Short mmCIF file of C-alpha atoms and ligand atoms in Angstrom, two decimals:
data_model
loop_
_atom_site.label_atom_id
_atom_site.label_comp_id
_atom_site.label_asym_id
_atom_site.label_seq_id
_atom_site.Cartn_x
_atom_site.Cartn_y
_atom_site.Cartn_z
CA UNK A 1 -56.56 -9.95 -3.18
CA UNK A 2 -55.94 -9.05 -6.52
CA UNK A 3 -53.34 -6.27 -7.20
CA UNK A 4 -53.50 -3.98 -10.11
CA UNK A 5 -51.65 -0.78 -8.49
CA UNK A 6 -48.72 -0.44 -7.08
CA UNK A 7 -46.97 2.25 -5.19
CA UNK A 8 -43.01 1.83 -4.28
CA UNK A 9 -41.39 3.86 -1.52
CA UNK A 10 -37.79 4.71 -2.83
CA UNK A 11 -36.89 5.46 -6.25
CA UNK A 12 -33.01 4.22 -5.75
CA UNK A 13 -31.14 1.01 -7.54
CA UNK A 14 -33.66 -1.01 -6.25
CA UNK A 15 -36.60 1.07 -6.58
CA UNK A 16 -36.36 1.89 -10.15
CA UNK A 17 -35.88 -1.51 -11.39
CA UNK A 18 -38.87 -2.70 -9.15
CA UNK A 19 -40.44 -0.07 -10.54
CA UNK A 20 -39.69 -1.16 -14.32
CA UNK A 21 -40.46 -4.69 -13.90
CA UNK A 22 -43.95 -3.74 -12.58
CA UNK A 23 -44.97 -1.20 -15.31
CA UNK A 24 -43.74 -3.11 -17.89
CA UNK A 25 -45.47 -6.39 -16.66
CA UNK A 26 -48.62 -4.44 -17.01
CA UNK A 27 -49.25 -2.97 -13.59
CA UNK A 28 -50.32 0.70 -12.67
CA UNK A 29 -47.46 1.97 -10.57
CA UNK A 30 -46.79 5.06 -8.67
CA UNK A 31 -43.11 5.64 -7.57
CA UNK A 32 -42.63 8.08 -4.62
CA UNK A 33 -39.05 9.95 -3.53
CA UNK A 34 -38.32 12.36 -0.74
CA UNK A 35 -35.60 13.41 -3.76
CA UNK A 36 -37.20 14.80 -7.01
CA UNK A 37 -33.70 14.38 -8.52
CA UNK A 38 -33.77 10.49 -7.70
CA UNK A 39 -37.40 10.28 -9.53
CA UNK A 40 -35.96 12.47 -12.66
CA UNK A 41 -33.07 9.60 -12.48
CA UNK A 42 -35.02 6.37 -11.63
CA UNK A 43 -37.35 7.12 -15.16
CA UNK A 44 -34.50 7.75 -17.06
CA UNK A 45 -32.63 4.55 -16.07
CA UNK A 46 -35.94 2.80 -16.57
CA UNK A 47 -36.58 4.12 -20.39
CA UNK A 48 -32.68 3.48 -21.26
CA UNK A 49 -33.31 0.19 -19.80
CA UNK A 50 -36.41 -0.13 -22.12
CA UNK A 51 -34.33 1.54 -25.44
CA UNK A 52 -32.07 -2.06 -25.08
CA UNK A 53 -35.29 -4.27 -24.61
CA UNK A 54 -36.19 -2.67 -27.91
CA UNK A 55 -32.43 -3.14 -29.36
CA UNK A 56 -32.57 -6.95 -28.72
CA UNK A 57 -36.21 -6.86 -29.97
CA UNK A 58 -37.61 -7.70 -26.74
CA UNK A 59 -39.94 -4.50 -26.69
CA UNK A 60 -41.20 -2.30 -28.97
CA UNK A 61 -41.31 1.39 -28.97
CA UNK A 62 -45.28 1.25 -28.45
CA UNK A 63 -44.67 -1.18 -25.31
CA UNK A 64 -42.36 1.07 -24.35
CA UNK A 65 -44.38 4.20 -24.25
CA UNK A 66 -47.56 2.48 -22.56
CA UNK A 67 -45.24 1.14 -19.74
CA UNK A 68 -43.65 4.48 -19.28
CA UNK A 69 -46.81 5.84 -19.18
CA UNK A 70 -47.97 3.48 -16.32
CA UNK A 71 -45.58 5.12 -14.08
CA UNK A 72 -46.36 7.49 -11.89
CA UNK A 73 -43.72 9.76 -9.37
CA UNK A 74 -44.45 11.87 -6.89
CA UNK A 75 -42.66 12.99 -3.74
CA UNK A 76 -45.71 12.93 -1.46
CA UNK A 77 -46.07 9.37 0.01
CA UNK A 78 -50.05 10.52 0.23
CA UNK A 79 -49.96 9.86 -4.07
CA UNK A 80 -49.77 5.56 -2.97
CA UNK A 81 -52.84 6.19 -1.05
CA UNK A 82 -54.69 4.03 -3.55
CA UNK A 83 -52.14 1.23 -4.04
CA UNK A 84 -52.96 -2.34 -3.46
CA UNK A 85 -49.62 -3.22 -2.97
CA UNK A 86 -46.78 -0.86 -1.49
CA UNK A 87 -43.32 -2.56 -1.97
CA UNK A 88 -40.92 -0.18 0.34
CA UNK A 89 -37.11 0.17 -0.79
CA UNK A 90 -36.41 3.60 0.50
CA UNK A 91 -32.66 3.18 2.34
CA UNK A 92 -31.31 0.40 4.35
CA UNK A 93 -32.31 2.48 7.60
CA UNK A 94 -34.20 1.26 11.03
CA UNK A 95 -35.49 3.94 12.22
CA UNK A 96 -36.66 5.33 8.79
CA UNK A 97 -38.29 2.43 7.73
CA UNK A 98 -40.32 2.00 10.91
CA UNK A 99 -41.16 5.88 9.95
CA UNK A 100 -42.34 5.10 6.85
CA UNK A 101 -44.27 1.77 7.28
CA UNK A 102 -46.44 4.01 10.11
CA UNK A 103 -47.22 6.91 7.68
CA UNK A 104 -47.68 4.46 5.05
CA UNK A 105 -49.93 2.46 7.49
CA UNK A 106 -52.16 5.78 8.32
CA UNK A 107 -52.18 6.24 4.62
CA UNK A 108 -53.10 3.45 2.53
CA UNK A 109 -56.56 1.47 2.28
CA UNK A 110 -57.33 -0.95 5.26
CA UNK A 111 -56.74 -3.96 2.93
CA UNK A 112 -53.73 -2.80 1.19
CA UNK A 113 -50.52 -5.10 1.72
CA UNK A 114 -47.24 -3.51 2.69
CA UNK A 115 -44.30 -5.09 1.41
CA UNK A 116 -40.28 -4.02 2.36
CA UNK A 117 -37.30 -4.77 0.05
CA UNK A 118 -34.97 -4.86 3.21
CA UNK A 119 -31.76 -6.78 3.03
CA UNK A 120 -31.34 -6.76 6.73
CA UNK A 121 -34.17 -5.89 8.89
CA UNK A 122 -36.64 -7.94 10.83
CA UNK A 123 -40.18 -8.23 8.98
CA UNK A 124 -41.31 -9.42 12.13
CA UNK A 125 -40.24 -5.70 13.71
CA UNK A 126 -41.90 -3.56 10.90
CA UNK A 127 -45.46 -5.62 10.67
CA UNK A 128 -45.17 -4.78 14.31
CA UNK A 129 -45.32 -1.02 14.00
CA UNK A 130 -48.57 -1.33 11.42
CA UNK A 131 -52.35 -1.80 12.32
CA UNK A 132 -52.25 -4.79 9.87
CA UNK A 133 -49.29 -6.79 10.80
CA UNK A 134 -50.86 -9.42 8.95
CA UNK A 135 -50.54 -8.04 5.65
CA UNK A 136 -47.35 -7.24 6.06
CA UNK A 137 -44.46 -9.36 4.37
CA UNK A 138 -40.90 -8.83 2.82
CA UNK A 139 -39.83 -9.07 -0.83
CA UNK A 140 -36.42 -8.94 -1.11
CA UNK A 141 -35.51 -8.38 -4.91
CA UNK A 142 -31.90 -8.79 -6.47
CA UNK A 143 -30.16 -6.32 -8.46
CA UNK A 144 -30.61 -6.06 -11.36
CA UNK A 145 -33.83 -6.33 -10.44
CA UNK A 146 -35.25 -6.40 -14.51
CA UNK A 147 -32.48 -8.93 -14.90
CA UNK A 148 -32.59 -11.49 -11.40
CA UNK A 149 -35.06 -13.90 -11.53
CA UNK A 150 -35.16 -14.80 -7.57
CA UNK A 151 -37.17 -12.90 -4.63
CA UNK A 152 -37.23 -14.05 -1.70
CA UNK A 153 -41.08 -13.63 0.00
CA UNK A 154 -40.19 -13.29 3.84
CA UNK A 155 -42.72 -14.75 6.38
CA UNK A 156 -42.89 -12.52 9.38
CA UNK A 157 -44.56 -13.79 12.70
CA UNK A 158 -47.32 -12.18 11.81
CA UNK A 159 -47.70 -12.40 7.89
CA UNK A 160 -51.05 -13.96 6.85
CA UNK A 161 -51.47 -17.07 4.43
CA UNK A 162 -53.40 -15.05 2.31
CA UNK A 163 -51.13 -11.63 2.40
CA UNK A 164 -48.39 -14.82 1.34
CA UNK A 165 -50.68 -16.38 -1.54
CA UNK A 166 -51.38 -13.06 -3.04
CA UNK A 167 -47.72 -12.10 -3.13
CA UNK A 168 -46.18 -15.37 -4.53
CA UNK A 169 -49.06 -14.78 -7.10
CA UNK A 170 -48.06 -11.18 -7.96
CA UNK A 171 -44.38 -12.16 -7.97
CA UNK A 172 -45.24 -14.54 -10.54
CA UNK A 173 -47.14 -12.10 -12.51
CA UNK A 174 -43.85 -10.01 -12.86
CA UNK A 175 -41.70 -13.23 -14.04
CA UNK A 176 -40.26 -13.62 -11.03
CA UNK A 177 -39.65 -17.19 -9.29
CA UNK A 178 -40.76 -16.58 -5.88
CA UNK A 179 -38.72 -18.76 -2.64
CA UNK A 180 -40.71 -19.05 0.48
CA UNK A 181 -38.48 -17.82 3.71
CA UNK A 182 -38.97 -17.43 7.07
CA UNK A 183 -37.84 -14.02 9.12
CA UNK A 184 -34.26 -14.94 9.96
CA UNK A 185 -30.82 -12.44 9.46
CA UNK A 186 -29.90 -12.41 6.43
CA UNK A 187 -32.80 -15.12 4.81
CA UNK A 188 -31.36 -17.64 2.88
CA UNK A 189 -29.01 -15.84 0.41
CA UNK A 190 -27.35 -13.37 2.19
CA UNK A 191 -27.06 -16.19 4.62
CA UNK A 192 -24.77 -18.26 2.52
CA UNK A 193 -23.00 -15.91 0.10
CA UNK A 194 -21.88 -13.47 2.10
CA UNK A 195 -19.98 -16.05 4.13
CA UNK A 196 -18.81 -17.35 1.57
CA UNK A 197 -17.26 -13.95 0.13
CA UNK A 198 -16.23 -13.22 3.60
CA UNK A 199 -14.45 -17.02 3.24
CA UNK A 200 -12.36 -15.42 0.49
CA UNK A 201 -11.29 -12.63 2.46
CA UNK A 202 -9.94 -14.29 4.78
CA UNK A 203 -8.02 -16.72 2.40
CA UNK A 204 -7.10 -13.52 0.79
CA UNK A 205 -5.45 -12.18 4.21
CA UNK A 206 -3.89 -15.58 5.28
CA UNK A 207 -1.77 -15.38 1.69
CA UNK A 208 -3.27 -18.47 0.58
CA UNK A 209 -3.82 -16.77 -2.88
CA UNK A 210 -3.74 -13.90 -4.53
CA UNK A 211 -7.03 -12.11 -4.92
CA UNK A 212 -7.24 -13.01 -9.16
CA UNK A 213 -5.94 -16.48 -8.25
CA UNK A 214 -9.13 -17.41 -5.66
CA UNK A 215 -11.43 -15.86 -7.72
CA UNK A 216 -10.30 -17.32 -10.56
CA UNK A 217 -10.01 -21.01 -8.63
CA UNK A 218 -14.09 -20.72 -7.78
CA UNK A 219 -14.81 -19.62 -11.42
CA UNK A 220 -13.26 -22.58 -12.82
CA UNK A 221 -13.85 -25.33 -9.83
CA UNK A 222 -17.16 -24.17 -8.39
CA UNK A 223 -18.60 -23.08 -11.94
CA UNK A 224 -19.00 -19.59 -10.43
CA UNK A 225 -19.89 -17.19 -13.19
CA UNK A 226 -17.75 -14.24 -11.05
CA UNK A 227 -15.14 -14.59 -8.27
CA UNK A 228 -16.04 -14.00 -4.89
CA UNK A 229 -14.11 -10.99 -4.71
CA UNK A 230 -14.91 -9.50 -7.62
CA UNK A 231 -18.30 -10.07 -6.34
CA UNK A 232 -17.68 -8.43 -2.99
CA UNK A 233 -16.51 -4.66 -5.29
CA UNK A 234 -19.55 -5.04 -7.18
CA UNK A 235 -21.91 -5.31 -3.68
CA UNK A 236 -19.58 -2.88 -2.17
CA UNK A 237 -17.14 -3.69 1.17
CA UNK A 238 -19.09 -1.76 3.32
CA UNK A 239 -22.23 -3.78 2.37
CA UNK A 240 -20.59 -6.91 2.81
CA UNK A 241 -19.30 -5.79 5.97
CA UNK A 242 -22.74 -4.33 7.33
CA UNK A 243 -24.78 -7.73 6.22
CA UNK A 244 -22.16 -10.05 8.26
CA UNK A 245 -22.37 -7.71 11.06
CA UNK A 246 -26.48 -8.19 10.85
CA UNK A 247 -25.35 -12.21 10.70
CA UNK A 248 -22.43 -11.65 13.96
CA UNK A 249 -25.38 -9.86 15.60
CA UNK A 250 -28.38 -11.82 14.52
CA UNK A 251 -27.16 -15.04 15.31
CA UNK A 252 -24.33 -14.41 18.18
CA UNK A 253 -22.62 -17.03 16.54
CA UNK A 254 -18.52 -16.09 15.95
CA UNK A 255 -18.56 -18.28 12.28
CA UNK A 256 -19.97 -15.07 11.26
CA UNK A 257 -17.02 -12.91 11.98
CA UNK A 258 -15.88 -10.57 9.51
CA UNK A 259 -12.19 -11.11 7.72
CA UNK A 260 -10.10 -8.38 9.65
CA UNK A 261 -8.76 -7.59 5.91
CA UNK A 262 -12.59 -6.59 4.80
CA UNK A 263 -12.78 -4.89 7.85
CA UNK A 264 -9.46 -3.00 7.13
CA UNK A 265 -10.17 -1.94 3.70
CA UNK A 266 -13.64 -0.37 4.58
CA UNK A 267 -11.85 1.68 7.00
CA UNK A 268 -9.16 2.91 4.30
CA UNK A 269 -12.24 3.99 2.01
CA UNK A 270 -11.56 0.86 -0.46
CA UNK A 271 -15.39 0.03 -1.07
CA UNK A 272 -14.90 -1.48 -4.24
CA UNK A 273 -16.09 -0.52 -7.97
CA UNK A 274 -17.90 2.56 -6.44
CA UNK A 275 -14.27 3.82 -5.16
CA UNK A 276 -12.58 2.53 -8.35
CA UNK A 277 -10.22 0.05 -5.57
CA UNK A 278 -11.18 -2.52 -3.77
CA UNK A 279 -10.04 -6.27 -4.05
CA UNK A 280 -9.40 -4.89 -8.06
CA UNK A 281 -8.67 -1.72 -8.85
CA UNK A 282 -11.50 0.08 -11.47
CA UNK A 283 -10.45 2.96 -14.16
P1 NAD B 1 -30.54 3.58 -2.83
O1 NAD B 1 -29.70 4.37 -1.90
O2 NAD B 1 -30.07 3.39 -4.24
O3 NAD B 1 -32.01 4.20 -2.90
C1 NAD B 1 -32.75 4.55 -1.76
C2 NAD B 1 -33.72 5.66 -2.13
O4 NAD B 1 -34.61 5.87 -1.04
C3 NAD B 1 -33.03 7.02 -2.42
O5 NAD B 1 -33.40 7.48 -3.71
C4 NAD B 1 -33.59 7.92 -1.30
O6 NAD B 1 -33.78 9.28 -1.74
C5 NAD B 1 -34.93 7.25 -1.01
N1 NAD B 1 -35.52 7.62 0.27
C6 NAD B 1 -34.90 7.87 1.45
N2 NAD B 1 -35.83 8.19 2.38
C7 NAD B 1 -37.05 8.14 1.78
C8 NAD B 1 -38.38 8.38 2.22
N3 NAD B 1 -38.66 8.76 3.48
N4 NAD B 1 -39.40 8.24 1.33
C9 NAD B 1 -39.13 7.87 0.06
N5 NAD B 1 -37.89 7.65 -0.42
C10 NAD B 1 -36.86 7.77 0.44
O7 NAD B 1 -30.75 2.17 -2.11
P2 NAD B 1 -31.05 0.74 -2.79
O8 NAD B 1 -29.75 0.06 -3.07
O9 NAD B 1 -32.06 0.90 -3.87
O10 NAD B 1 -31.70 -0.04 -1.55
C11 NAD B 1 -33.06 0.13 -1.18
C12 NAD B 1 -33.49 -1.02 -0.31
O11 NAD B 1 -33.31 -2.25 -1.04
C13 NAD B 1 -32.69 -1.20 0.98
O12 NAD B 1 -33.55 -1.64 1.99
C14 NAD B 1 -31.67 -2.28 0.63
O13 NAD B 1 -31.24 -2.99 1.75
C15 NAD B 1 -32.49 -3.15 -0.30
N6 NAD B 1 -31.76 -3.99 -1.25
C16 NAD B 1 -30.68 -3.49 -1.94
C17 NAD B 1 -30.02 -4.32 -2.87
C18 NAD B 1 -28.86 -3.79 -3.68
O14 NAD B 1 -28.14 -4.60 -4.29
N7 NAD B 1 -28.65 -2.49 -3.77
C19 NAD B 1 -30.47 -5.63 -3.08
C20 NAD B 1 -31.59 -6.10 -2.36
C21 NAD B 1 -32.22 -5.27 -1.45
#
């Protein structure tokens, strides 16, 4: 299994910069939207994000141009029909990914491998609604995605040894330092840092500190390059709160309770830097 085109289902944060790292790595790539406006926006965060390559002489303006011109949108899935790899990261949704990995399934070549971004959901569940279950697999980027060096390659049930070789190889291929996980909520770093955030909160609510003091106490004794709660307004409250729920639930286990405060907040509409308030308050 050798890759040379890619297709990618969502053309969102994560789907743009997925997107960028591919083309610019030297891949073919076709980026499908249900939203044309989401396209017209993914290519234009991906050449700005090219223009400061070039600034910091990283790229040049002939580098740029051929990777731009690797990429491909439409808003037909049908235009991935040739893909050897499909890496989905339309949004965080059950019921619409299971939609989309069984058109994409119908669509795409019998040896094509079918990859999901999901933060959340099983890989074990969506290989299960595919004809190829063993060519299914997760690869969960981190945002920035051009900038993060980590992706976690999740092992479903079902994912094959050779669906798993050819993705740790491609992963590679894009600069990427690939960690081997198995299906389980959360993976591995969800697992630990969201706890840990939620940690905060809950030091946060019991007045141990205020909210600059603890993040300020795990910059300078943990070697943290951002606080915890800083952290949490840049992933958003209500994403922190929706991945320990997907822990709480996953693992029945009550160490995974949320902090009432985080829980609190969400309700009052404080998500963090997308609100302009959360745990800081943003001009
Ligand atoms: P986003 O909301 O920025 O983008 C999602 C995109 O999917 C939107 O442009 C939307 O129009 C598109 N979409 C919806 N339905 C579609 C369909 N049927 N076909 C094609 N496109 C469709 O979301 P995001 O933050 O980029 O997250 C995408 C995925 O990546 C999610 O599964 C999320 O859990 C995961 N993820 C997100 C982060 C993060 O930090 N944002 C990190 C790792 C993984």
């Amino acid at each position: 299994m050798a890759f040379r085109k890619i297709g990618v289902v969502g053309a969102g944060t994560m789907g743009n910069g997925i997107a960028q790292a591919f083309a610019q790595a030297g891949f073919e790539v076709v980026m499908s939207d249900v939203a044309q406006a989401a396209l017209d926006r993914a290519v234009n965060t991906i050449s700005g994000s090219y223009d400061r390559l070039i600034k910091k002489e990283k790229m040049t303006a002939e580098q740029k141009a051929a990777a731009l011109a690797r990429i491909q949108t439409a808003t037909d899935l049908a235009a991935l029909k040739d893909s050897d790899l499909i890496i989905e990261a339309a949004t965080e949704n059950l019921d619409l990914k299971l939609k989309i990995f069984r058109q994409l399934d119908e669509l795409a070549r019998a040896d094509a491998v079918i990859a999901s971004n999901t933060s959340s959901i099983s890989i074990t569940k969506l290989a299960a609604s595919t004809k190829r279950p063993d060519k299914v697999i997760g690869m969960h980027f981190f945002n920035p995605v051009p900038l993060m060096a980590l992706v976690e390659l999740i092992r479903g049930l079902q994912t094959s040894d050779a669906t798993y070789a050819a993705v740790e190889e491609v992963s590679k291929a894009v600069g990427k330092s690939p960690v081997q996980v198995r299906n389980s909520p959360g993976f591995v770093v969800n697992r630990m840092l969201c706890p840990m955030i939620n940690e905060a909160i809950f030091a946060l609510g019991e007045g141990l500190a205020t909210a600059a003091q603890i993040d300020e106490a795990m910059k300078l004794g943990a070697n943290h390059p951002i606080g915890p709660l800083a952290l949490c307004d840049m992933i958003g409250l209500d994403v922190q709160l929706a991945v320990m729920n997907v822990l709480f639930d996953g693992f029945k286990d009550p160490k995974y309770r949320s902090a009432p405060l985080l829980v609190e907040m969400v309700e009052a509409g404080y998500l963090g830097r997308k609100t302009g308030r959360g745990f800081f308050t943003y001009a």
